[in-house]
Coordinates of C-alpha atoms and ligand atoms in Angstrom, one line a residue:
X420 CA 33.9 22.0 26.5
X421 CA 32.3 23.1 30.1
X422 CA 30.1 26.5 30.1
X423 CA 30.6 29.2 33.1
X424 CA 27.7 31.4 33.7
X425 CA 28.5 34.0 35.8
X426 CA 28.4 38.1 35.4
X427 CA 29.8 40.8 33.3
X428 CA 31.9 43.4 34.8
X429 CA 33.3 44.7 31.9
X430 CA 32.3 43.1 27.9
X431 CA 34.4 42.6 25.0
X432 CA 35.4 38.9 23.7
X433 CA 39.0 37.1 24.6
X434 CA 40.7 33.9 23.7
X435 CA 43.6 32.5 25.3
X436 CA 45.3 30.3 27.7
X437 CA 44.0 30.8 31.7
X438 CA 47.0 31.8 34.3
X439 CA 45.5 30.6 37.9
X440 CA 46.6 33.1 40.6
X441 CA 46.9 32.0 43.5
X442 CA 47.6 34.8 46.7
X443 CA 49.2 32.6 48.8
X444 CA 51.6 30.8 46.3
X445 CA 52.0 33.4 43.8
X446 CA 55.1 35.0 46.2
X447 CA 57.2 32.1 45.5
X448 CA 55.8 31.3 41.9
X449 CA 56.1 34.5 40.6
X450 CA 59.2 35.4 41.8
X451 CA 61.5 32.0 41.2
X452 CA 63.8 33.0 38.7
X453 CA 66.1 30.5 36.5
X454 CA 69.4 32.5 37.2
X455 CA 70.0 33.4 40.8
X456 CA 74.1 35.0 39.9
X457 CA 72.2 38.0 37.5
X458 CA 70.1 38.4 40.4
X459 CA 72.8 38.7 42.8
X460 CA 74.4 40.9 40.4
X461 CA 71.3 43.1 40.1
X462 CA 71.2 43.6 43.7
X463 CA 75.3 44.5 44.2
X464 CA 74.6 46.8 41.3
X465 CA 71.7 48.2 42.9
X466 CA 73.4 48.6 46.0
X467 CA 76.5 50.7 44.7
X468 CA 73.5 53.0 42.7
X469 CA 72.2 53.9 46.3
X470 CA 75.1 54.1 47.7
X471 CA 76.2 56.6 45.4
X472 CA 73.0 58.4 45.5
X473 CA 73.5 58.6 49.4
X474 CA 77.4 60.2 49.0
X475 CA 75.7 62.8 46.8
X476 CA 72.5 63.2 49.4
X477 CA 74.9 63.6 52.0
X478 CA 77.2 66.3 50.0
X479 CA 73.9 68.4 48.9
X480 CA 72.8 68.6 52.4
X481 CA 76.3 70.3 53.7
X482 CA 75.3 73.6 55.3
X483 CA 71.4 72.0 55.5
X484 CA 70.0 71.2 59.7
X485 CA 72.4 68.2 60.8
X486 CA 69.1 66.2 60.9
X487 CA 68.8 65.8 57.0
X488 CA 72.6 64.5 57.1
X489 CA 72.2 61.8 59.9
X490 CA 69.2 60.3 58.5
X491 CA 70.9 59.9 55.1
X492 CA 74.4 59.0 57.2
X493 CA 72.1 56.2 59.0
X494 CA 70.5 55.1 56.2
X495 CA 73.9 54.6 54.6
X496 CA 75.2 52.8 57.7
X497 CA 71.8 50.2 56.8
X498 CA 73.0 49.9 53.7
X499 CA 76.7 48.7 54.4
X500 CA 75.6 46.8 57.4
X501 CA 76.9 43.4 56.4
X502 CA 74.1 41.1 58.3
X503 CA 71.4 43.2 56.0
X504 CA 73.0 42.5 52.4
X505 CA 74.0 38.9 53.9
X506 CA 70.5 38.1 54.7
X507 CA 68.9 38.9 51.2
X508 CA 71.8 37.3 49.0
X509 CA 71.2 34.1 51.3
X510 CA 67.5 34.4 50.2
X511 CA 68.7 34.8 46.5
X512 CA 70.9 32.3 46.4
X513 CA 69.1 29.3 48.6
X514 CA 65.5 30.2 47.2
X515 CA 66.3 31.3 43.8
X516 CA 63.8 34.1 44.1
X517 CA 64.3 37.3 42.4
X518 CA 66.8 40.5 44.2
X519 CA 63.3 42.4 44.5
X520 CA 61.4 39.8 46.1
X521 CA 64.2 38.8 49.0
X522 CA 64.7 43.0 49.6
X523 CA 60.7 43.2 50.5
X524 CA 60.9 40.1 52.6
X525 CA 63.6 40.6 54.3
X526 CA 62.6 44.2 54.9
X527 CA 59.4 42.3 56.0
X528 CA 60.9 39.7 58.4
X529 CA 63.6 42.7 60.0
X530 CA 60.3 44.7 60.7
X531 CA 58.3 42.2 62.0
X532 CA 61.5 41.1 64.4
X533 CA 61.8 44.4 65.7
X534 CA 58.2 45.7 65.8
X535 CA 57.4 44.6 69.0
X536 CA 60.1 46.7 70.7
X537 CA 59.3 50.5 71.5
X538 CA 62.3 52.1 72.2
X539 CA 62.3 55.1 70.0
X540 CA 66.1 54.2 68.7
X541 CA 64.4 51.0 66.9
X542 CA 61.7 53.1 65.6
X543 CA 64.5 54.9 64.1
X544 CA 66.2 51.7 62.4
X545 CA 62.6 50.7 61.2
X546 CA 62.0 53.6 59.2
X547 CA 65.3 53.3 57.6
X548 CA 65.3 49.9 56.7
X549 CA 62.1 50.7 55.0
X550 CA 63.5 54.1 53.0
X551 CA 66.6 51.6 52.3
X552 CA 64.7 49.0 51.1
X553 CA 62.5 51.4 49.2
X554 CA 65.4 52.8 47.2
X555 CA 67.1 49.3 46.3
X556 CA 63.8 48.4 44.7
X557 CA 63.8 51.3 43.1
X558 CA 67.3 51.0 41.7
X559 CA 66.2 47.5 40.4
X560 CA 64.1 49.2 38.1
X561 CA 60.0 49.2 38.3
X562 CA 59.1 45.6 37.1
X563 CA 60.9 44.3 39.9
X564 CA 57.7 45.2 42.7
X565 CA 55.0 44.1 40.3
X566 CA 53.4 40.9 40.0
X567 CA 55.0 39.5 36.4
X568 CA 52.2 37.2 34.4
X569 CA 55.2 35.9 32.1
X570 CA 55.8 36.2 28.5
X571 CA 52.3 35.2 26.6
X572 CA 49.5 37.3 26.8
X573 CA 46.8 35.2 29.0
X574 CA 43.0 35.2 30.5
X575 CA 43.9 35.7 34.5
X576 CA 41.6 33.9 37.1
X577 CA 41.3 34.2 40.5
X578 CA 39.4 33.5 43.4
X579 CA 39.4 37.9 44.1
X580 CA 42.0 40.5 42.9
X581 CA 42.5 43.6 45.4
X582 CA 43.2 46.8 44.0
X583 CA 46.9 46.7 44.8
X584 CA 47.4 43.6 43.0
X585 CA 45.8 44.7 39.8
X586 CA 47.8 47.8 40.4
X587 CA 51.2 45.5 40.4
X588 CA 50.2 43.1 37.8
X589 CA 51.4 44.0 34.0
X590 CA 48.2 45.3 32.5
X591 CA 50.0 44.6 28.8
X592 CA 49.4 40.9 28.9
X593 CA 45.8 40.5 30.4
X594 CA 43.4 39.0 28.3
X595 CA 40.5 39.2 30.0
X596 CA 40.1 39.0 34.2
X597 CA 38.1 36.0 35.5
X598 CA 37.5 35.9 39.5
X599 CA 34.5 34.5 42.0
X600 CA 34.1 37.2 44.2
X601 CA 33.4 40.6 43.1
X602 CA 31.3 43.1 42.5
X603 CA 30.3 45.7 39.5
X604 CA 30.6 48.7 41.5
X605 CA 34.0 47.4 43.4
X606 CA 37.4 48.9 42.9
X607 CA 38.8 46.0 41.5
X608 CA 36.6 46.2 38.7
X609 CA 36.6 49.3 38.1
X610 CA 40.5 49.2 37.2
X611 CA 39.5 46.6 35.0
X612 CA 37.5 48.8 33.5
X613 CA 39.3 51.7 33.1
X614 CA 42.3 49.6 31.5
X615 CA 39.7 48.2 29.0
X616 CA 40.2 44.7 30.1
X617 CA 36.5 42.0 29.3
X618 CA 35.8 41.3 33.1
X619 CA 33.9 38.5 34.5
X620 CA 33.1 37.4 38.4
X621 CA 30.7 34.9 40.0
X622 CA 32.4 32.1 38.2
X623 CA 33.5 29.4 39.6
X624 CA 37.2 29.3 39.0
X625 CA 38.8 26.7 40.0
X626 CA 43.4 26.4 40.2
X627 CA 43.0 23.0 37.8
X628 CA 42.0 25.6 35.4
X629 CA 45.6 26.6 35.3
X630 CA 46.7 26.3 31.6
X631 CA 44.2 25.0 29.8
X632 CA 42.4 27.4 26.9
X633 CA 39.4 29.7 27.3
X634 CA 36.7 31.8 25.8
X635 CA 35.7 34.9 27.6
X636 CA 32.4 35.6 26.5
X637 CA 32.0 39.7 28.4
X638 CA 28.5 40.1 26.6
X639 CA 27.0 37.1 27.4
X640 CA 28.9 36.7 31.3
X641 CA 29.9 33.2 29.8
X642 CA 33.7 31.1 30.0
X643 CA 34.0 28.4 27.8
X644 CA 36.7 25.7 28.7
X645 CA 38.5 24.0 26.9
X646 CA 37.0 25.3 23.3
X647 CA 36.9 23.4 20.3
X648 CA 39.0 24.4 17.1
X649 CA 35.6 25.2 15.5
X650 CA 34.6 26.9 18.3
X651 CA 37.3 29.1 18.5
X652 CA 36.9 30.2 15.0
X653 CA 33.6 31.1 15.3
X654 CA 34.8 33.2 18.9
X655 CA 37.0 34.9 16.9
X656 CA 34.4 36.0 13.7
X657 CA 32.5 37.4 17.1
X658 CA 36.0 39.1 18.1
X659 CA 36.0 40.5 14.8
X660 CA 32.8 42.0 14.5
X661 CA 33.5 43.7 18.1
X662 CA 36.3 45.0 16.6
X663 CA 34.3 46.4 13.7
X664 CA 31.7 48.3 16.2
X665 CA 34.6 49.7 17.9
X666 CA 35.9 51.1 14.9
X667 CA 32.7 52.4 14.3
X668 CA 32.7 54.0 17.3
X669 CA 35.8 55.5 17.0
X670 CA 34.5 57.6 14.0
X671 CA 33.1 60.0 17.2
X672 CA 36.5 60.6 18.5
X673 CA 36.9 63.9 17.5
X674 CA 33.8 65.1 17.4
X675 CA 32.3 67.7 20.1
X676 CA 30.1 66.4 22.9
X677 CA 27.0 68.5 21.8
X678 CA 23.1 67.8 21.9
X679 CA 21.4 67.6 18.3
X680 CA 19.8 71.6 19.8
X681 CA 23.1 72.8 20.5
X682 CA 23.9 72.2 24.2
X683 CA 27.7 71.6 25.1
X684 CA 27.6 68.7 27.7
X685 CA 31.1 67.5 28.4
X686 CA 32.6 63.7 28.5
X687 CA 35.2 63.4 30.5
X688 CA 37.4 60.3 31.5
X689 CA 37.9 58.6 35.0
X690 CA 41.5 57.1 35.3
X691 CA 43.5 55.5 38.3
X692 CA 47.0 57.0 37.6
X693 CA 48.8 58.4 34.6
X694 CA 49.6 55.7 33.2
X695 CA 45.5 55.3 32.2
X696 CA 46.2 58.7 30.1
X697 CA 47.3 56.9 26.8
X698 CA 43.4 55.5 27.3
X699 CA 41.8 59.1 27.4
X700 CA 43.5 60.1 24.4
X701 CA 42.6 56.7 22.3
X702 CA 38.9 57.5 22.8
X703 CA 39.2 61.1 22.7
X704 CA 37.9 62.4 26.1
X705 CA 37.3 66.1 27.0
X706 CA 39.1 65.6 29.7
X707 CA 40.1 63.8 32.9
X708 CA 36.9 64.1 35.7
X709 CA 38.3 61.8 38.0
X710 CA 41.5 60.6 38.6
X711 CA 41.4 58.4 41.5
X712 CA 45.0 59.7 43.4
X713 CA 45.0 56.8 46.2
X714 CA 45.9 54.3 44.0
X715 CA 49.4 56.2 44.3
X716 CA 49.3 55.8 47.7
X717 CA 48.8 52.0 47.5
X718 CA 51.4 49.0 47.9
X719 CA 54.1 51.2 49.3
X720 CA 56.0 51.1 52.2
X721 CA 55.2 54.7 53.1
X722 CA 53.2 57.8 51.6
X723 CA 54.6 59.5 48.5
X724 CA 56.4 62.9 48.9
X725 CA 56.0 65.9 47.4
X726 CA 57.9 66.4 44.7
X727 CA 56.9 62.5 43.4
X728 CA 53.0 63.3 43.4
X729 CA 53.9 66.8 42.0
X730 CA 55.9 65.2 39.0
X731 CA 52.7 63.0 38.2
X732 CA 50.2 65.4 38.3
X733 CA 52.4 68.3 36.1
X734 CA 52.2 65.0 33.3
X735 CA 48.8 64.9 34.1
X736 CA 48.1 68.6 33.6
X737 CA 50.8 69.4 30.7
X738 CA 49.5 65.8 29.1
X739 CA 45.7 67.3 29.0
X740 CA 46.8 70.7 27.5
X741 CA 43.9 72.9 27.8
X742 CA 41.5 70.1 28.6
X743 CA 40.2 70.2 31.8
X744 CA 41.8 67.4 34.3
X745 CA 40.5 66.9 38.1
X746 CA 42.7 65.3 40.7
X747 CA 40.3 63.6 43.4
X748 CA 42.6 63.6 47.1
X749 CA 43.8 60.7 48.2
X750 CA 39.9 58.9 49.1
X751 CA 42.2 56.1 51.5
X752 CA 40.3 53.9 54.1
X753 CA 37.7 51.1 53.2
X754 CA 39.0 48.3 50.7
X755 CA 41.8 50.9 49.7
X756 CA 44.4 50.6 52.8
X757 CA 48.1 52.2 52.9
X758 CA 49.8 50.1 56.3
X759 CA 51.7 53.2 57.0
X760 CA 48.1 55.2 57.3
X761 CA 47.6 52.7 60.8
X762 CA 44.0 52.0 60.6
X763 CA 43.1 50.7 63.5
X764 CA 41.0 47.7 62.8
X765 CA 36.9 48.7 62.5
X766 CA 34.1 46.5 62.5
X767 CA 32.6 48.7 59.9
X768 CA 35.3 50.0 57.0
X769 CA 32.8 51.2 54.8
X770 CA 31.6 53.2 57.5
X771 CA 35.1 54.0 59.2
X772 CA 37.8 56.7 59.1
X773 CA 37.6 57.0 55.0
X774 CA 37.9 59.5 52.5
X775 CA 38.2 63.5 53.5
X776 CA 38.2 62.3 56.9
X777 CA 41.0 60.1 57.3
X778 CA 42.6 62.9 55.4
X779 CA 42.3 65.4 57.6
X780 CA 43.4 63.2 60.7
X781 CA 46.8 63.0 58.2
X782 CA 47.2 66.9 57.8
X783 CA 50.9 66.1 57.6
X784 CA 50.3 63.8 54.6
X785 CA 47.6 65.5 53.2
X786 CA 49.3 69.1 53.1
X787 CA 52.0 67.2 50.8
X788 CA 49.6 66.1 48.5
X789 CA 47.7 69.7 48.5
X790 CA 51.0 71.2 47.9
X791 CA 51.9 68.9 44.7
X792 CA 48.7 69.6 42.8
X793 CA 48.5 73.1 43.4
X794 CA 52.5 73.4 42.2
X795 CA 51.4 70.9 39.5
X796 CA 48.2 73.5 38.7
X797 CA 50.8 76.1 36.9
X798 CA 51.4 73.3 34.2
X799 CA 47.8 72.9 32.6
X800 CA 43.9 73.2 33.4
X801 CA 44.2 71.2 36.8
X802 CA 41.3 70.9 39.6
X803 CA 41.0 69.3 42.4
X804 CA 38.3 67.5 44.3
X805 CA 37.3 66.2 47.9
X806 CA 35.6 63.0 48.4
X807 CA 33.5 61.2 51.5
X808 CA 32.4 65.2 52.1
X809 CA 29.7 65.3 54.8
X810 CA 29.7 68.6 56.4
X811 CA 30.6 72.2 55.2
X812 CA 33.1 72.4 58.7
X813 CA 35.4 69.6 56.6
X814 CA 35.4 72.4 54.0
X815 CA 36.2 74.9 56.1
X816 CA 38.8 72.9 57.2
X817 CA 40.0 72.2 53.7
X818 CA 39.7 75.8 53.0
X819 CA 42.2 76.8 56.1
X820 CA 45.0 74.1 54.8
X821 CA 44.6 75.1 50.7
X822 CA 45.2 78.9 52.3
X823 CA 48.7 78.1 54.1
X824 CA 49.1 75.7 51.1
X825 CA 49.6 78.6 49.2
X826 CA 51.6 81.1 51.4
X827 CA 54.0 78.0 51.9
X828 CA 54.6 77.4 48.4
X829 CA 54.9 81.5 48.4
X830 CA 57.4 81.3 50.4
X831 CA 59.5 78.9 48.8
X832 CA 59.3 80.9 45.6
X833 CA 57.7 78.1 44.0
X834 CA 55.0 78.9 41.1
X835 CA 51.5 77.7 41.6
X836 CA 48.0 78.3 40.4
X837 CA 45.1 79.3 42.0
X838 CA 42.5 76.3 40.2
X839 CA 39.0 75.4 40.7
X840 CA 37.7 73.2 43.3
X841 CA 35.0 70.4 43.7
X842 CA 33.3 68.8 45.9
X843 CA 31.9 65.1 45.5
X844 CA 28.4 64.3 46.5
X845 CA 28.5 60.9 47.8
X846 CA 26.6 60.6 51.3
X847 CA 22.8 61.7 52.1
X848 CA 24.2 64.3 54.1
X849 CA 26.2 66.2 51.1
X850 CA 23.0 66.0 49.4
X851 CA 20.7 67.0 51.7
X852 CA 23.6 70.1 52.2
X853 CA 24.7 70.1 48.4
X854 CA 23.7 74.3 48.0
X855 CA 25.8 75.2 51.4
X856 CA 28.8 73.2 50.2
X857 CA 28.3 74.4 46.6
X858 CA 28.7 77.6 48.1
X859 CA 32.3 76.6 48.7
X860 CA 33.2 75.3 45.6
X861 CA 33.4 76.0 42.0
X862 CA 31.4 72.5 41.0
X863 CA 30.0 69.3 42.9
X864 CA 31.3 65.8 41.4
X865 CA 28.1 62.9 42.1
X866 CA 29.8 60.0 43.1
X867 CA 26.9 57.4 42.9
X868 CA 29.1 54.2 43.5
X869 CA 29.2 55.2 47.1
X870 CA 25.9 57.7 47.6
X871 CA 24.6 54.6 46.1
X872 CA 26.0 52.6 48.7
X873 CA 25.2 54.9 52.0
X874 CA 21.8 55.7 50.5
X875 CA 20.6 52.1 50.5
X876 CA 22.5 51.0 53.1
X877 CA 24.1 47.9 51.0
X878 CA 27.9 47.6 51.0
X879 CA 29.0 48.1 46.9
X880 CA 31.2 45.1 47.5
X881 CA 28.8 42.7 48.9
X882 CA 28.6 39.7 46.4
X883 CA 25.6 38.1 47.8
X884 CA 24.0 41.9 47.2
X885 CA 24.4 41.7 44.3
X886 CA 21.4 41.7 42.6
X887 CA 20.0 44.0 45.1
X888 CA 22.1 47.1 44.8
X889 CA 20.8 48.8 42.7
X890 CA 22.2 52.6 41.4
X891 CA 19.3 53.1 39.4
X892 CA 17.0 52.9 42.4
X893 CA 14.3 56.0 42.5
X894 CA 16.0 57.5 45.3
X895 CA 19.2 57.9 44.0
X896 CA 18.0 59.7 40.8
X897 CA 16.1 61.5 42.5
X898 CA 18.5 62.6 44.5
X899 CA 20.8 63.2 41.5
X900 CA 18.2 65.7 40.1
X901 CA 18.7 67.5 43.9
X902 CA 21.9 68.0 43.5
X903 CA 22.3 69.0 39.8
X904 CA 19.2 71.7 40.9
X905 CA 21.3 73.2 44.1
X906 CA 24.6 73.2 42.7
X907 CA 23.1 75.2 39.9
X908 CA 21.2 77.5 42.3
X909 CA 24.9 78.1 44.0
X910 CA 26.4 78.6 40.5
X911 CA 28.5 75.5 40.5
X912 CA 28.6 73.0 37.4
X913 CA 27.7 69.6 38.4
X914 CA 29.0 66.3 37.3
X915 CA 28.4 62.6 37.7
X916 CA 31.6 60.4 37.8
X917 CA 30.4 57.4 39.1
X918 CA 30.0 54.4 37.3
X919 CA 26.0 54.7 36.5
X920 CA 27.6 58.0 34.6
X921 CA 28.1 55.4 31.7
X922 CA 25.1 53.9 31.5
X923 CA 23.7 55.0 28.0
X924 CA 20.0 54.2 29.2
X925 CA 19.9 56.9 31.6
X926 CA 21.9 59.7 29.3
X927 CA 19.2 60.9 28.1
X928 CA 17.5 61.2 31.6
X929 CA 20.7 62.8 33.5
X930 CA 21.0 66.0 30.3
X931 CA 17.3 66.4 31.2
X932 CA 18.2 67.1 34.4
X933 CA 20.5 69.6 33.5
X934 CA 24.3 67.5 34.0
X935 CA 27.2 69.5 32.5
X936 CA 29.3 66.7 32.2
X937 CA 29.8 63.0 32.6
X938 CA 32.5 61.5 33.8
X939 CA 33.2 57.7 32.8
X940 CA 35.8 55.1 32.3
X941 CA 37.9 56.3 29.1
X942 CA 36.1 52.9 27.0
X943 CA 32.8 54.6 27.7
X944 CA 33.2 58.0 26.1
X945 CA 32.1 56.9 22.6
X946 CA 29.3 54.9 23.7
X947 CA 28.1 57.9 25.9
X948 CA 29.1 60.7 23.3
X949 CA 27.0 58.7 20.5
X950 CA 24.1 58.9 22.7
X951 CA 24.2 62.7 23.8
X952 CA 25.3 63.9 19.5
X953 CA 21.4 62.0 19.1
X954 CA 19.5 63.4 21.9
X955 CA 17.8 66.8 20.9
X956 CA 16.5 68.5 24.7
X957 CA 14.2 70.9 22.9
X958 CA 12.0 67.6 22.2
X959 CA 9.4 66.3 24.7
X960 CA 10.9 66.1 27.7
X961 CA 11.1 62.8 29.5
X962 CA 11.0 63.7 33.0
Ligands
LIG2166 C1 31.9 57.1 43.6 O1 31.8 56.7 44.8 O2 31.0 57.1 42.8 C2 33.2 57.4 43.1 C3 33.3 57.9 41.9 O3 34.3 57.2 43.8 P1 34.9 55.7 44.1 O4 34.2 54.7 43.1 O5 36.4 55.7 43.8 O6 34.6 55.4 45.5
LIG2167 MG1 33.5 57.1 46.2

């Protein structure tokens, strides 16, 4: 058996076969398939589906500007053109990859071809190849995008995961997530975390591990190789007894988030989509205080509309009942980039267009998004929130769009709801400004991953930082206590949702300084809520 040292991004004990992935290969791995005539099947079928969804477009748009028509006529005429379907059943049937895999490339190869040319005609063709291509994968059925880990559940490794690739992998067969690089505080593991997945990075993984058995050791940071029989049996007694504290844990799930003195402090939930919702009600959250709405901006071919985002967040809000449920906007830019968004390329992403400000130079994007939570507000106990804030003009800004937000959606006759808005604290200057911009909001959100970040100057994602960033560093508490103090002063409620928010060493310290509510991933909430039931702030104070 060989021993791995390396760190713990997210405990809990796992057994089972490794699946090496590999970036580069995993295109053509992942995507073979035994039986290229069902996949050329799938595709013809998908194709008629389309095209019948276009003939009934193109009939609901009668008496509609001729514009909506021709853009479903040309999309159509993509559709039928012979050289397109030619290309990707070529693909299928010389490659035996799957239908989904030779629509994205040779959407991918067709744009690349034509990219270079300007003429506003091939723009035109570009954007509907890409809507076309869009739809076929969509007619395919979801699992046809995502990254498909096969049949048996298994501990994935990897040199690094991006977000979007965790995002496209099926979350039901991951063991446990092994990588090299990565970080505690990076996004990659936090959607490990949130999906309740034993994480481990700074090992050194190497593809010959491909197949052979592990032990995932997330309390210790260790991976055993190769395991003994006896070895595994004593892994899983350890399994067991996890099991056992969980179950123990799980005795809190209905009980209220309240000191031992009576103080009503609440634990909410941080999720990445709605799918994480099944997660919040398992460990019975208060609510949802973060849900991070980029990731449904991520591994598309353009930004979601309207009505999609609108049908997510009314599951979100009708899903939560009365429980309170906070949709952060979409916090793009940095390690989380949409092509479509064109970035240009910085020397500095963690310090480039991010957050509320790429948002605002992407009104036309943004307004959609505003537009689908507020609709989606008259379906529950939604808020929203604003992240990378830095200067009360970007809330003024805000402020101006959320107003014709409204009159539009007036307009249209469409019902919405006029919900509560937040601000997150997650720069020096928000929290040298927190009263002025709690002045404009009905609570403040502390985001330490990134104040942590900015406040320090040490990028969250550096590995060889590692052991220097530090959230619990003196000036970012103190800074917490700040904030909690102006936002109160204002009026506001104040919350922490970044990941230090879970840490059940410094609960104590954040309901002495007054927090109304901390916001973690949904695996936290017990651990948290069993420290806050214990804590009595009419004792001796600490601070
Ligand atoms: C934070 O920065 O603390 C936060 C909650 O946002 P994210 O981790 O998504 O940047
Ligand atoms: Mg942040």
């Amino acid at each position: 058996m060989e021993i791995l040292k390396g760190k713990t991004s997210f405990p809990g004990i796992a057994a089972g076969k490794i699946l090496f992935y590999a970036r580069d290969e995993y295109e053509i791995r992942w995507h073979s398939v035994k039986d290229a005539r069902k996949e050329l099947d799938s595709f013809e079928k998908a194709k008629r589906d389309v095209a019948e969804l276009l003939e009934k477009l193109l009939a609901e748009a009668e008496g509609k500007p001729a514009s909506v028509s021709k853009n479903y006529r040309a999309q159509l005429q993509v559709l039928m053109d012979e050289s397109y379907s030619a290309a990707i059943r070529s693909m299928i049937e010389n490659q035996s990859v799957s239908a989904g895999y030779a629509i994205h490339t040779t959407r991918d190869e067709l744009i690349y071809t034509f990219q270079k040319l300007e003429a506003p005609v091939i723009r035109e063709r570009i954007r509907h190849i890409r809507e076309i291509s869009f739809k076929l994968i969509r007619a395919l059925g979801t699992s046809s995008s995502r990254i498909v880990l096969g049949e048996e559940p298994v501990i994935l490794m990897a040199d690094e995961l991006n977000p979007v690739e965790i995002l496209e992998m099926e979350k039901d067969n991951i063991l446990a997530v092994v990588t090299f690089h990565g970080s505690e505080i990076s996004h990659s593991s936090i959607m490990t975390r949130t999906m309740d997945i034993p994480s481990l990075f700074n090992i050194n993984v190497r593809p010959e591990f491909d197949g052979r058995m592990a032990v995932v050791d997330g309390y210790t940071g260790t991976l055993y190789l190769d395991p003994s029989d006896e070895q595994l049996k004593e892994y899983e007694l350890r399994r067991q007894e996890d099991q056992r504290e969980r179950e123990e844990l799980m005795k809190l799930k209905d009980k209220p988030d309240v000191t031992l003195d009576g103080k009503e402090v609440n634990v909410y939930a941080n999720i990445g989509s709605v799918d994480d919702l099944s997660n919040v009600d398992y460990y019975g959250a208060d609510g949802v205080g973060l849900m991070r709405s980029e990731f449904q901006y991520l591994g598309k071919d353009r930004s979601p509309r309207e009505n999609e985002l609108f049908l997510e967040y009314r599951r979100l809000a009708e899903a939560m009942g009365g429980r309170t449920a906070i949709v952060r906007t979409m916090d793009l830019g940095a390690d989380k980039k949409a092509d479509y968004m064109r970035i240009p390329a910085e020397t500095n992403p963690i310090m480039g267009n991010r957050g509320i400000r790429l948002a605002l130079d992407h009104k036309d994007v943004f307004v959609e998004q505003l537009r689908a939570i507020y609709r989606a507000g008259y379906y529950g106990n939604l808020s929203v929130m604003f992240p990378m804030i830095s200067s009360v003009e970007e809330m003024d800004e805000i402020d101006a769009m959320i107003q014709e937000v409204k009159e539009n959606l007036a307009e249209r006759g469409l019902p919405f709801r006029d919900i509560s808005r937040g601000v997150m604290i997650e720069t020096p200057a928000a929290v040298m400004i927190a009263e002025e911009l709690a002045a404009r909001a009905d609570f403040l959100s502390i985001g330490t991953n990134d104040l942590t970040q900015y406040t320090l100057a040490m990028d969250r994602q550096n590995p060889s930082l590692k052991d220097k960033y530090n959230d619990h560093h003196p000036a970012v508490l103190k800074m917490i206590k700040m904030v909690i103090d102006a936002g109160h002063r204002a009026g506001c409620r104040v919350f922490i949702c970044g990941e230090i928010a879970a840490e059940t060493s410094l609960t104590d310290t954040f309901l002495r300084m007054g927090v109304d509510a901390l916001s973690v991933v949904p695996a936290c909430v017990l651990p948290v809520r069993r420290i806050l039931r214990q804590t009595d702030l009419s004792s001796v104070t600490k601070m």
